[in-house]
Coordinates of C-alpha atoms in Angstrom, one line a residue:
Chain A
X1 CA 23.5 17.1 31.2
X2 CA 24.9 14.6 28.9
X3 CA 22.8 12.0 27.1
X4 CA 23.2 8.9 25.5
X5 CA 21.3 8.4 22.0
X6 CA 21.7 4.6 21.4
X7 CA 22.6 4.2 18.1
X8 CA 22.0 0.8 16.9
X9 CA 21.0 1.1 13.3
X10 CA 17.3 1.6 13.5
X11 CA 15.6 5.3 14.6
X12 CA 15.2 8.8 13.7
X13 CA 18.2 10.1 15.5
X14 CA 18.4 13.5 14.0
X15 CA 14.5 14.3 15.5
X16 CA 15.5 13.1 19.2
X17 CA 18.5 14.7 18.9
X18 CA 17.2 18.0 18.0
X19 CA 15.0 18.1 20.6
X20 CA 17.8 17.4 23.1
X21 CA 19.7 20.2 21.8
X22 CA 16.4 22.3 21.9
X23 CA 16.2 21.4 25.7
X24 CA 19.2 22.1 26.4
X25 CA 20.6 18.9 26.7
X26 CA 23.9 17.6 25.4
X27 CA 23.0 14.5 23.3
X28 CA 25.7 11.7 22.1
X29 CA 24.4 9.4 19.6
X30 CA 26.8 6.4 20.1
X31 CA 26.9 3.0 20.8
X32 CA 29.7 2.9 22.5
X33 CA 29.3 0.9 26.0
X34 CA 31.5 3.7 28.4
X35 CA 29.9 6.7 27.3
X36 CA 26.4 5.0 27.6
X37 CA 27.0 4.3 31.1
X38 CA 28.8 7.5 31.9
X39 CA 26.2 9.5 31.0
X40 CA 23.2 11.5 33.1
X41 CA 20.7 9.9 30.9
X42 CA 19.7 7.5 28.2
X43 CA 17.4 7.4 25.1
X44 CA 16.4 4.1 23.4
X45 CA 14.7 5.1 20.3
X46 CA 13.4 3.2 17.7
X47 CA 11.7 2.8 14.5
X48 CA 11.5 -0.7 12.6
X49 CA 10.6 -4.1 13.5
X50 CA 11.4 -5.5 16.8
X51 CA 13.5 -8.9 15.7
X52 CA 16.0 -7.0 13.7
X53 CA 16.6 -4.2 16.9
X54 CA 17.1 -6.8 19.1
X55 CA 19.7 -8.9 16.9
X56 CA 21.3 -5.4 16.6
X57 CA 21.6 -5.0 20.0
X58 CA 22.8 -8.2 20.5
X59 CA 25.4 -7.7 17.7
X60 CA 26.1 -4.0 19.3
X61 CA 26.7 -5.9 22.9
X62 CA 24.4 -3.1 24.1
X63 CA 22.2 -5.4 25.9
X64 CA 24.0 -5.6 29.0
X65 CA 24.9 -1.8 29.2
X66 CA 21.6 -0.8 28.5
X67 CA 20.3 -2.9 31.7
X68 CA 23.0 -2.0 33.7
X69 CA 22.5 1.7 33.1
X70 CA 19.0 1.2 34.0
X71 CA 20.1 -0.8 36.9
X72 CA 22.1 2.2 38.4
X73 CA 19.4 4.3 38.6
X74 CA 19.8 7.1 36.3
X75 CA 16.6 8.7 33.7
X76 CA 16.1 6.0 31.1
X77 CA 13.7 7.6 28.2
X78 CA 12.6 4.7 25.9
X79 CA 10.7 5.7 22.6
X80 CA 8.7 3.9 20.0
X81 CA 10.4 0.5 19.4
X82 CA 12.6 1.6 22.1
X83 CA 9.3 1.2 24.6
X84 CA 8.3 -2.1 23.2
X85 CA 12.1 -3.2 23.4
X86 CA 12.4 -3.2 26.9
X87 CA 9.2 -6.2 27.1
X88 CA 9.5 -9.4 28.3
X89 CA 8.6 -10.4 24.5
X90 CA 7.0 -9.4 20.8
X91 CA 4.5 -10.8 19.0
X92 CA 6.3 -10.4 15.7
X93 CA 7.7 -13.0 14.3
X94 CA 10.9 -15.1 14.9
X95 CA 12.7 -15.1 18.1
X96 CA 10.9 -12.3 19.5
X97 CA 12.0 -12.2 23.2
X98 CA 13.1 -8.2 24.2
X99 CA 15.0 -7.1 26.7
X100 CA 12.9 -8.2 29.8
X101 CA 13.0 -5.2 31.9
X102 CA 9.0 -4.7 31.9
X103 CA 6.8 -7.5 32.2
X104 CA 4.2 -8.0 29.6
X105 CA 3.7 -8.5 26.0
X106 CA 4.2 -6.5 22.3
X107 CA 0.9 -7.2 20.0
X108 CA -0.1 -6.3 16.4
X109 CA -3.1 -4.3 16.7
X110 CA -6.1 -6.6 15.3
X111 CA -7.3 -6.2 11.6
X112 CA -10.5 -5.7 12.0
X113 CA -12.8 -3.7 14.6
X114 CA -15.9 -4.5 16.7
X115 CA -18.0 -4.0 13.9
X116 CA -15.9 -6.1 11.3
X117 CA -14.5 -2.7 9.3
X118 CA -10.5 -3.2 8.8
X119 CA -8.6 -0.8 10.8
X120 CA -5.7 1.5 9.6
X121 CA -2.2 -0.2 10.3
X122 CA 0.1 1.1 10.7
X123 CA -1.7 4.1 13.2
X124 CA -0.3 6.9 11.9
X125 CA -0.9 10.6 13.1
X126 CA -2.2 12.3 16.5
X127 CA -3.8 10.7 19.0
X128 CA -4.7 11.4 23.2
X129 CA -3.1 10.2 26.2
X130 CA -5.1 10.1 29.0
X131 CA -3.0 10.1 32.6
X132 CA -3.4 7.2 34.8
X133 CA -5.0 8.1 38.5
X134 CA -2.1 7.0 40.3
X135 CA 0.7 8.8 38.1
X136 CA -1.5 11.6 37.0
X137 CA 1.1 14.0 39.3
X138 CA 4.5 12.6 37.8
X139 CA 6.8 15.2 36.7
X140 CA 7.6 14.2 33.6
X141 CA 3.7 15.0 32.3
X142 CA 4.0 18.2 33.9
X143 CA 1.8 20.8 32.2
X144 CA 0.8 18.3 29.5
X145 CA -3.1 18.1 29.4
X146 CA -5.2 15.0 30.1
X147 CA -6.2 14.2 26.6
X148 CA -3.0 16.0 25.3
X149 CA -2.6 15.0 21.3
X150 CA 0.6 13.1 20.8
X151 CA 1.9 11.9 17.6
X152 CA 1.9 7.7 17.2
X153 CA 3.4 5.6 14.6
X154 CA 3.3 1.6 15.1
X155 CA 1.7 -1.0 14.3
X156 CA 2.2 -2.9 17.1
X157 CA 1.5 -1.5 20.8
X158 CA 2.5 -3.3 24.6
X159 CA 0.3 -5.0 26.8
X160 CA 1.5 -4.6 30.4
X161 CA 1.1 -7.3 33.1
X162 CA 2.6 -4.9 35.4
X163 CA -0.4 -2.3 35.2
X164 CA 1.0 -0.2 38.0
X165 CA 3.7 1.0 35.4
X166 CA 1.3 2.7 33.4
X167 CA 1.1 6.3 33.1
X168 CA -1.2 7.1 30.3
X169 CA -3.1 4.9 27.7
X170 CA -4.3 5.6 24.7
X171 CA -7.6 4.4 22.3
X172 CA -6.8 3.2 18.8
X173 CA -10.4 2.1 17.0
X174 CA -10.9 -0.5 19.5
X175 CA -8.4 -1.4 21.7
X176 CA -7.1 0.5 24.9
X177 CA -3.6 0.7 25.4
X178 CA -0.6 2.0 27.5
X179 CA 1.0 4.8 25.4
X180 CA 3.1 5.5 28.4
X181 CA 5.1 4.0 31.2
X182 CA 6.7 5.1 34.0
X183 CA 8.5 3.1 36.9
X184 CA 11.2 4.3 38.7
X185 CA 14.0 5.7 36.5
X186 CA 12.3 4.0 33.3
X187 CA 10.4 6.7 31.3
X188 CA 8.8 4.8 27.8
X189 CA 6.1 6.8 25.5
X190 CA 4.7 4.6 22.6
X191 CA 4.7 8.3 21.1
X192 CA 7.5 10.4 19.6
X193 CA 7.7 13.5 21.9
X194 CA 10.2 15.0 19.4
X195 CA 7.6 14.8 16.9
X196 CA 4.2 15.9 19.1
X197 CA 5.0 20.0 18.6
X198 CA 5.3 22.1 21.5
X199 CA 3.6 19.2 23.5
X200 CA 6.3 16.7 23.0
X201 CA 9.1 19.2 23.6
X202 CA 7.6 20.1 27.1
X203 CA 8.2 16.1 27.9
X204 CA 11.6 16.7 26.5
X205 CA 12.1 19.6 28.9
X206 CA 10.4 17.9 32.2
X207 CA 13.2 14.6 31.4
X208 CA 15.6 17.1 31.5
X209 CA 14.5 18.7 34.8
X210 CA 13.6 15.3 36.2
X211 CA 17.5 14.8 34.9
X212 CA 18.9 17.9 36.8
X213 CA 17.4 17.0 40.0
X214 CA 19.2 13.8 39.6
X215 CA 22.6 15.4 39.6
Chain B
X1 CA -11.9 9.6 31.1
X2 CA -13.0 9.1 27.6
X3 CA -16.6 8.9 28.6
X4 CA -16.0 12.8 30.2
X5 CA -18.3 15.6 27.9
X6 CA -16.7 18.4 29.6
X7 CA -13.3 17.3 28.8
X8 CA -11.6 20.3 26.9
X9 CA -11.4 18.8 24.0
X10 CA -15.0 17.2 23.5
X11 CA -16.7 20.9 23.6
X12 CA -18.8 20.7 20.5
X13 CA -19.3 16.8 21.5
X14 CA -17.4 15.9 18.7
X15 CA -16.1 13.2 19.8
X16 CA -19.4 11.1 20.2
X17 CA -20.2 7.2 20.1
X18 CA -18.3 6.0 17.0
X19 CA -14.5 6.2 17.2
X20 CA -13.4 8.5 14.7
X21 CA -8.9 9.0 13.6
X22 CA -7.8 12.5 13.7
X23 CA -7.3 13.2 9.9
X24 CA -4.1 15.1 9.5
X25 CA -3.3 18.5 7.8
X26 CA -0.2 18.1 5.7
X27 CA 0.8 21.5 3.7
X28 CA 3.6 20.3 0.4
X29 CA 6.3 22.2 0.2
X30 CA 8.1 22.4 -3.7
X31 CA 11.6 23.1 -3.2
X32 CA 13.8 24.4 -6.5
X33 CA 17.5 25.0 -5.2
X34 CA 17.3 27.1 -2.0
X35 CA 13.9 28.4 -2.8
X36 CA 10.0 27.2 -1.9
X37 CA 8.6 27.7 -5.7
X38 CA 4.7 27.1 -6.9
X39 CA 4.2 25.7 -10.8
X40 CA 2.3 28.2 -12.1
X41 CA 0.1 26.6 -14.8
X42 CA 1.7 28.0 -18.6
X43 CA 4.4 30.0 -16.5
X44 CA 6.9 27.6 -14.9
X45 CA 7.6 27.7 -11.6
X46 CA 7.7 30.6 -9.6
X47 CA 9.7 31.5 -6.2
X48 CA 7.8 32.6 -3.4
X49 CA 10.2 32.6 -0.6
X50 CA 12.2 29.9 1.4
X51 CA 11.5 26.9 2.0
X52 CA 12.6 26.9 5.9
X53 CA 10.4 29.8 6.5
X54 CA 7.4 28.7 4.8
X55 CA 8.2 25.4 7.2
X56 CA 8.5 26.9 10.7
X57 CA 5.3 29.3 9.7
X58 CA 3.4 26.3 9.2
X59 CA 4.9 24.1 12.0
X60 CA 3.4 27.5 14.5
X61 CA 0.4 27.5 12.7
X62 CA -0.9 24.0 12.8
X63 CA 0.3 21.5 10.5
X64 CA 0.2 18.2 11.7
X65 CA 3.0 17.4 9.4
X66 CA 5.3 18.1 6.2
X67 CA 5.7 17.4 2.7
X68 CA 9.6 19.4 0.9
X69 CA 9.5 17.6 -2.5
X70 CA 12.6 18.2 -4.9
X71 CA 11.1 19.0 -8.1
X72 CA 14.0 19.7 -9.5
X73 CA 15.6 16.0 -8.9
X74 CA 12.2 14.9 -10.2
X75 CA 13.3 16.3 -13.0
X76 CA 16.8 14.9 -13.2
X77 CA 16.8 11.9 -11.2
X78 CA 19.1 13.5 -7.6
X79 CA 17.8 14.5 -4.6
X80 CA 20.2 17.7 -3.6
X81 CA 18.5 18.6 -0.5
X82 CA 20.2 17.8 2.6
X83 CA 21.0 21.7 3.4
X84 CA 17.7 22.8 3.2
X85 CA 15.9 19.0 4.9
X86 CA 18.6 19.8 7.8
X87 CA 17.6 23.7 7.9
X88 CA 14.0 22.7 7.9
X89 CA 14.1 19.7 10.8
X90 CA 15.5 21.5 13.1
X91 CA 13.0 24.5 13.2
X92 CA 10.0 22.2 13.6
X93 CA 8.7 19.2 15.9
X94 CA 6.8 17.3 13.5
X95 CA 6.8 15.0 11.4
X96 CA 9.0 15.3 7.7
X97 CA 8.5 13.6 4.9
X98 CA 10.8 14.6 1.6
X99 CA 9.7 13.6 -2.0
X100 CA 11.4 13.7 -5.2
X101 CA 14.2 12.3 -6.8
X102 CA 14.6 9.5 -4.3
X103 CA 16.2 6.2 -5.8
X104 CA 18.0 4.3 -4.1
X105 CA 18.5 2.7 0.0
X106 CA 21.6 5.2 0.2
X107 CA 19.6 8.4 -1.2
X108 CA 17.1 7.3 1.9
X109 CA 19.8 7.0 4.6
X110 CA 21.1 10.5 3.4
X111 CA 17.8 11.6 3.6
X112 CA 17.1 10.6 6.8
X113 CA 20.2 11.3 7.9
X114 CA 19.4 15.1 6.5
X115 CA 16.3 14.9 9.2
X116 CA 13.7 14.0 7.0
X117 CA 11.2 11.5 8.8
X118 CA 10.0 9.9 6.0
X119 CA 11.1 9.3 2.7
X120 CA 8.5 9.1 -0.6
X121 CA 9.1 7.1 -3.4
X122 CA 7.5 7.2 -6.5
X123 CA 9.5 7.0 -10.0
X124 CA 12.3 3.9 -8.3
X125 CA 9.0 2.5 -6.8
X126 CA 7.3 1.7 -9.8
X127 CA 10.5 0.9 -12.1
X128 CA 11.7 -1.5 -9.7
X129 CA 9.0 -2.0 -6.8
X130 CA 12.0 -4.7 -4.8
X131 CA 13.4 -1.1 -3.6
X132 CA 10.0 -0.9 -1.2
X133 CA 10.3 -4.1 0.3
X134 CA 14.5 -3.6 0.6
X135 CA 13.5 -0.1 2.0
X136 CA 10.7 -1.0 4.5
X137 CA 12.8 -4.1 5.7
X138 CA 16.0 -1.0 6.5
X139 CA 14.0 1.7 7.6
X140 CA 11.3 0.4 9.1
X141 CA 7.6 0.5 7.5
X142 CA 6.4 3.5 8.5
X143 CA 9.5 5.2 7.1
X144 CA 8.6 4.7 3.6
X145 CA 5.5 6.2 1.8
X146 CA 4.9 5.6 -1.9
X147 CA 3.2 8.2 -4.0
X148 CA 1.1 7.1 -6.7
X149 CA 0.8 9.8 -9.5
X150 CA -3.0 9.1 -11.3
X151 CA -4.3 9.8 -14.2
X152 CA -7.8 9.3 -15.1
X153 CA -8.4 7.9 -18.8
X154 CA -11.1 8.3 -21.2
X155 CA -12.7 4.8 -19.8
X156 CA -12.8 5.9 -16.5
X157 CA -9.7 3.3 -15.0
X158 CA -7.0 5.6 -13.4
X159 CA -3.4 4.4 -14.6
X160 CA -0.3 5.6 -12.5
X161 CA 2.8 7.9 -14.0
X162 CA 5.8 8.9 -13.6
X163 CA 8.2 11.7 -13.4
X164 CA 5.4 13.8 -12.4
X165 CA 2.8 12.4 -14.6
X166 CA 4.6 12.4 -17.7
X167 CA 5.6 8.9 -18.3
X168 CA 2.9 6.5 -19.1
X169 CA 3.6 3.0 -17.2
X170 CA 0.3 1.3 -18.3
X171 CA 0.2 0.0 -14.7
X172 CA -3.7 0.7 -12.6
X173 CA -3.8 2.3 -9.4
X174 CA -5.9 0.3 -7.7
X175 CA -3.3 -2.8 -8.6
X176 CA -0.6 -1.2 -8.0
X177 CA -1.5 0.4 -4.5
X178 CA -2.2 -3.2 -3.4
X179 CA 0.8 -4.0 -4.9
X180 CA 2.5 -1.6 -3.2
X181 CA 0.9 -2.1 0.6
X182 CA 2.2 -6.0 0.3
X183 CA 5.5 -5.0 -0.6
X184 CA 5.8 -2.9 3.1
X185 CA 5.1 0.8 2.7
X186 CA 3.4 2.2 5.7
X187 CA 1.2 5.0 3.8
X188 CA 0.4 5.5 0.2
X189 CA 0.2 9.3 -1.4
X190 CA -2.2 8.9 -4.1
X191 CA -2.0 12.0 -6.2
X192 CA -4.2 13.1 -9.1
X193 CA -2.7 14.5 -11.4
X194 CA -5.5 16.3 -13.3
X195 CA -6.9 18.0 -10.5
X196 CA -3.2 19.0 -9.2
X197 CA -3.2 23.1 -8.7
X198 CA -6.5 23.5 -10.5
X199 CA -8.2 24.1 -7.2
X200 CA -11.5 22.2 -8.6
X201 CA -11.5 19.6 -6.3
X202 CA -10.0 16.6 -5.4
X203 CA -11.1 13.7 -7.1
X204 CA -13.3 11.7 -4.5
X205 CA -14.0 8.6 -6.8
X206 CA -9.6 7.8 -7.0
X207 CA -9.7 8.3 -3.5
X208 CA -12.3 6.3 -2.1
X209 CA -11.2 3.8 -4.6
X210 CA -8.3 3.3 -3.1
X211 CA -9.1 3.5 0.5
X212 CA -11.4 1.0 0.4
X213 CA -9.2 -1.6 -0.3
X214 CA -6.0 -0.7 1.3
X215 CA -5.1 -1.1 5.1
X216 CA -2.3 1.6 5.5
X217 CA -3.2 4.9 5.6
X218 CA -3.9 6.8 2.5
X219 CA -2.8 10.7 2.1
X220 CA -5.2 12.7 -0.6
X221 CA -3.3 15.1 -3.0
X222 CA -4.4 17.5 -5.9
X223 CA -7.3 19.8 -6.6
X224 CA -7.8 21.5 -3.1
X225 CA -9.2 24.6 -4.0
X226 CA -12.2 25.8 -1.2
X227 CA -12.8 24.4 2.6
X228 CA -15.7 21.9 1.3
X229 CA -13.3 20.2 -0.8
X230 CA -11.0 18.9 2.3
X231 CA -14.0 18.4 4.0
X232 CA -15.6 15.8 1.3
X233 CA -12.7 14.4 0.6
X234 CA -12.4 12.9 4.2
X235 CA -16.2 12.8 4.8
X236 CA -16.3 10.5 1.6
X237 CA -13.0 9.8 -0.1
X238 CA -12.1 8.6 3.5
X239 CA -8.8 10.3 3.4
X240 CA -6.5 9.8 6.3
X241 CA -4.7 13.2 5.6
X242 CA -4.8 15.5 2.9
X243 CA -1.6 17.3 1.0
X244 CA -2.4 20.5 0.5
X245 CA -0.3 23.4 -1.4
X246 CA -2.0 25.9 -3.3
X247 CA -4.4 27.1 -0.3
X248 CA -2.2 27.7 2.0
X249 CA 1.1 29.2 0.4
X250 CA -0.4 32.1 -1.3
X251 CA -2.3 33.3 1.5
X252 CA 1.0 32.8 3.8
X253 CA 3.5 34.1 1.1
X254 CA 2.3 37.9 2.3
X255 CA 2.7 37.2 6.1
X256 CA 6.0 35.2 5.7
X257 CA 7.0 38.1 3.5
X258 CA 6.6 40.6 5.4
X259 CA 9.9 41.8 6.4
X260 CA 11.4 40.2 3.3
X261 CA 13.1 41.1 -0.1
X262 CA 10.7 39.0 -1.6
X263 CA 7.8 41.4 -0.9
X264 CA 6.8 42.9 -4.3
X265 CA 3.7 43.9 -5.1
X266 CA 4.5 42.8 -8.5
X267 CA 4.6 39.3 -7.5
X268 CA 1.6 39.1 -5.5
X269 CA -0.5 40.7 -7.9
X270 CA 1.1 38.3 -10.7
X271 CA 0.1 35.0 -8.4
X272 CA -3.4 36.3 -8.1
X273 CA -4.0 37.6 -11.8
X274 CA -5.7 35.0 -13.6
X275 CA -9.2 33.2 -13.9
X276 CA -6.8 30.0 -13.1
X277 CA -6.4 31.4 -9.9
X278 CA -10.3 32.0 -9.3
X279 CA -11.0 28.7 -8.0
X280 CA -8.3 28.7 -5.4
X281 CA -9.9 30.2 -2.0
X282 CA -6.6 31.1 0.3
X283 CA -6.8 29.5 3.7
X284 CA -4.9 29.2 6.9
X285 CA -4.3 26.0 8.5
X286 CA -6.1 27.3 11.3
X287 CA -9.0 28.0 9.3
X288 CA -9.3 24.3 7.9
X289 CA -9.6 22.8 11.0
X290 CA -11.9 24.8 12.6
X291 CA -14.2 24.2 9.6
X292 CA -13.5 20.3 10.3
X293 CA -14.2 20.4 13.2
X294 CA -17.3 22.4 12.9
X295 CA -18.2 19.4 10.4
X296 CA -17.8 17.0 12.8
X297 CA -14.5 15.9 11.4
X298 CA -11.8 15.3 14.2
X299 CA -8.7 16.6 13.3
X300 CA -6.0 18.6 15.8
X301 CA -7.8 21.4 15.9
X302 CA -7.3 22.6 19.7
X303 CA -3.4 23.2 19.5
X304 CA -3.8 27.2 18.9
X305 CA -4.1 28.3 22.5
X306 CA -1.0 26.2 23.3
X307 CA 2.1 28.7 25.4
X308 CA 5.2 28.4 24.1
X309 CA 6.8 25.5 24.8

């Protein structure tokens, strides 16, 4: 099964990778358009500030083949930045519109809680996901727990208009949020499977089943 | 969901009314050459096995992260790592941060190139602090921690040095871990250097000094020496992980070992000879958290009855 690692400056290639090769699927990092589209699946990983990946992007002319690979249907695994990318827009400053594919919104978590203490930004470290009612069967959770510790780093976390997409959220002090998306071929975790232990690499290995069954 | 006390991880009720951060478990790994060394204090450093083994033991047992710092390029200003970073990443599925030696926006790509994580600066940091905002502006924020090296003086400020506490900068931590949040690090390592390997305790007071005023998280390192300390430490220094060496590697040197050339009774013996050694209680990760969580501390504690993935 040969995957597609978008390489457009910004994200920890070698970990997603690694976990590819560890699951037995053949990753490419590149940023070239033909392989991207000829491949059985795509990651869109990330790690940096949302402006600067999408002026990448746009600079890489990957905007297009990234929505046309989604368009055709195949596993898309966005991760990170790579899950906030795919919004309609950012809060972050400058021209912060994203690749539109999801509707909703990025936001900076708040400074301050409920009871006025300032809150830890970036989150950094393990935190649960919770499964959705509606997606709590999907295959790509598959023998992950409900409350499964998963590792998150960002400061900045998506608000979804389309609420039907979610698949798991997530509490950070005091605000509630998707950690996870699913709809249709678009798989997005605000966590890095290739960093959540044996967890993360059994989402690693459900993609890549969910990819098999494709082909 | 949340609201759910029989949830499997909510046994002990830990996780209550007031919203509480998992506080990670971060063991340090010093890396000489091809080999995971301790300082032993008067002795040097001494080799107790390698590094990728020590890794992967602690990646099965529990760690929620980890730490390879080159002491050697501490020393002479190179980080030479990239075999051992690369040998290391791909055994384990957590996060990596590397430490020493690390100077400039190339050494950082290499590095993460390598398959570190995160990088740490500490040395290039303070001697020219532009280098964190050129470095958070590459990598990202959360790529780049800065390690703060204190030392307390006789009037009770704590002032920050380099080169592993040997150069004097005149510079306060408090300031300069301010400083250092503005200029776009996403976590600050705040080391004391007088409790480092004396296993006496970390020093609560730099700690909590510093958390209070920062926003980014802030990682607790030197004096760990018993189970109470990690606890107090987080209970009141706030820590949002601790850096931990001494505990853990000499209890794991003898079950990494095992089946190794490094196995002499010699050595062992040697490590724990000693009253410097007295203070140091030998723990497993394992062992940590389940005395967290026993304390009400949340922390990953539930990961040991995971299959294999």
């Amino acid at each position: 099964m040969k995957i597609a690692i978008i390489d457009y400056g910004m994200g920890n290639l070698f970990s997603v990778q690694n976990a590819c090769i560890h699951t037995d699927l053949e990753p490419v990092v590149t940023s070239n358009k033909k392989k991207i589209l000829g491949s059985d699946g795509v990651i869109l990983p990330g790690v940096g500030a949302f402006g600067r990946a999408m002026s990448n992007l746009k600079a890489l002319d990957l905007i297009d083949p990234i929505k046309q690979f989604i368009k055709s249907g195949n596993p898309f695994m966005g991760i990170c930045l790579g899950m906030q990318l795919l919004f309609s827009e950012s809060e972050e400053f400058g021209d912060n519109r994203g690749l539109g594919i999801i509707d909703g919104t990025v936001r900076k978590f708040p400074q301050k809680n409920f009871e006025k203490k300032r809150i830890k930004i970036p989150q950094i470290g393990w935190n649960r996901i919770f499964k959705t009612a509606q997606k709590s069967n999907a295959l790509v959770l598959n023998n992950i727990r409900d409350g499964e510790l998963m590792y998150f780093v960002h400061s900045y976390y998506v608000d979804l208009f389309e609420i039907d997409s979610t698949l798991t959220t997530t509490r950070y002090e005091d605000v509630s949020y998707c950690s996870s998306l699913l709809k249709d071929n678009i798989f997005a975790t605000q966590f890095h499977p290739e960093k959540s232990a044996k967890a993360g690499i059994r989402v690693y290995r459900n993609w890549a089943q969910i990819i098999k069954k494709c082909n | 969901m949340l609201q759910d006390k029989t949830c499997w991880w909510m046994v002990d009720g830990v996780c209550g009314k007031y919203y509480m951060n998992n506080t990670r478990i971060i063991p340090r790994l010093d890396v000489k050459g091809p080999n995971l060394v301790k300082g032993i204090h008067l002795e040097g450093l001494r080799v107790l096995g390698k590094p990728e083994q020590f890794a992967e033991y602690y990646y099965e047992h529990g760690a929620d992260e980890l730490m390879l710092v080159d002491v050697v390029a501490s020393l002479y200003g190179r980080n030479n790592l990239q075999d051992i970073i690369t040998r290391t990443a791909k055994k384990i599925f957590i996060p990596l941060t590397v430490s020493g030696g690390i100077r400039t926006l190339d050494d950082i790509k290499k590095t993460l190139r390598a398959g570190a994580d995160k990088v740490s600066l500490n040395t290039a940091a303070i001697n020219q602090p532009g280098l964190i905002q050129k470095a958070s502006r590459e990598f990202g924020t959360s790529t780049i921690v800065v390690t703060i090296e204190a030392i307390r003086q006789a009037s009770g400020q704590y002032l920050a040095y380099t080169d592993n506490g040997r150069e004097h900068t005149g510079i306060d931590v408090l300031e300069w871990a301010k400083k250092v949040e503005d200029l776009g690090a996403g976590e600050i390592v705040i080391t004391s250097v007088d409790r480092e390997g004396t296993g006496s305790g970390f020093d609560i007071e730099l700690i909590q000094m510093v958390t209070d005023e920062v926003t980014v998280p802030v990682i607790a390192h030197g004096g760990a020496g018993n189970l109470d300390h990690i606890h107090k430490i987080i209970k009141i220094g706030k820590a949002d992980a601790v850096l931990i060496a001494s505990m853990l590697h000499y209890g794991s040197f003898k079950e990494i070992n095992k089946a190794n050339e490094y196995k002499k009774e010699g050595n062992i013996e040697f490590l724990k000879s000693g009253s410097f050694f007295s203070k140091i209680n030998n723990a497993e990760i394992q062992t940590i958290k389940n005395f967290l969580h026993k304390k009400n501390i949340l922390c990953r504690h539930d990961i040991f009855h995971e299959d294999n993935d």
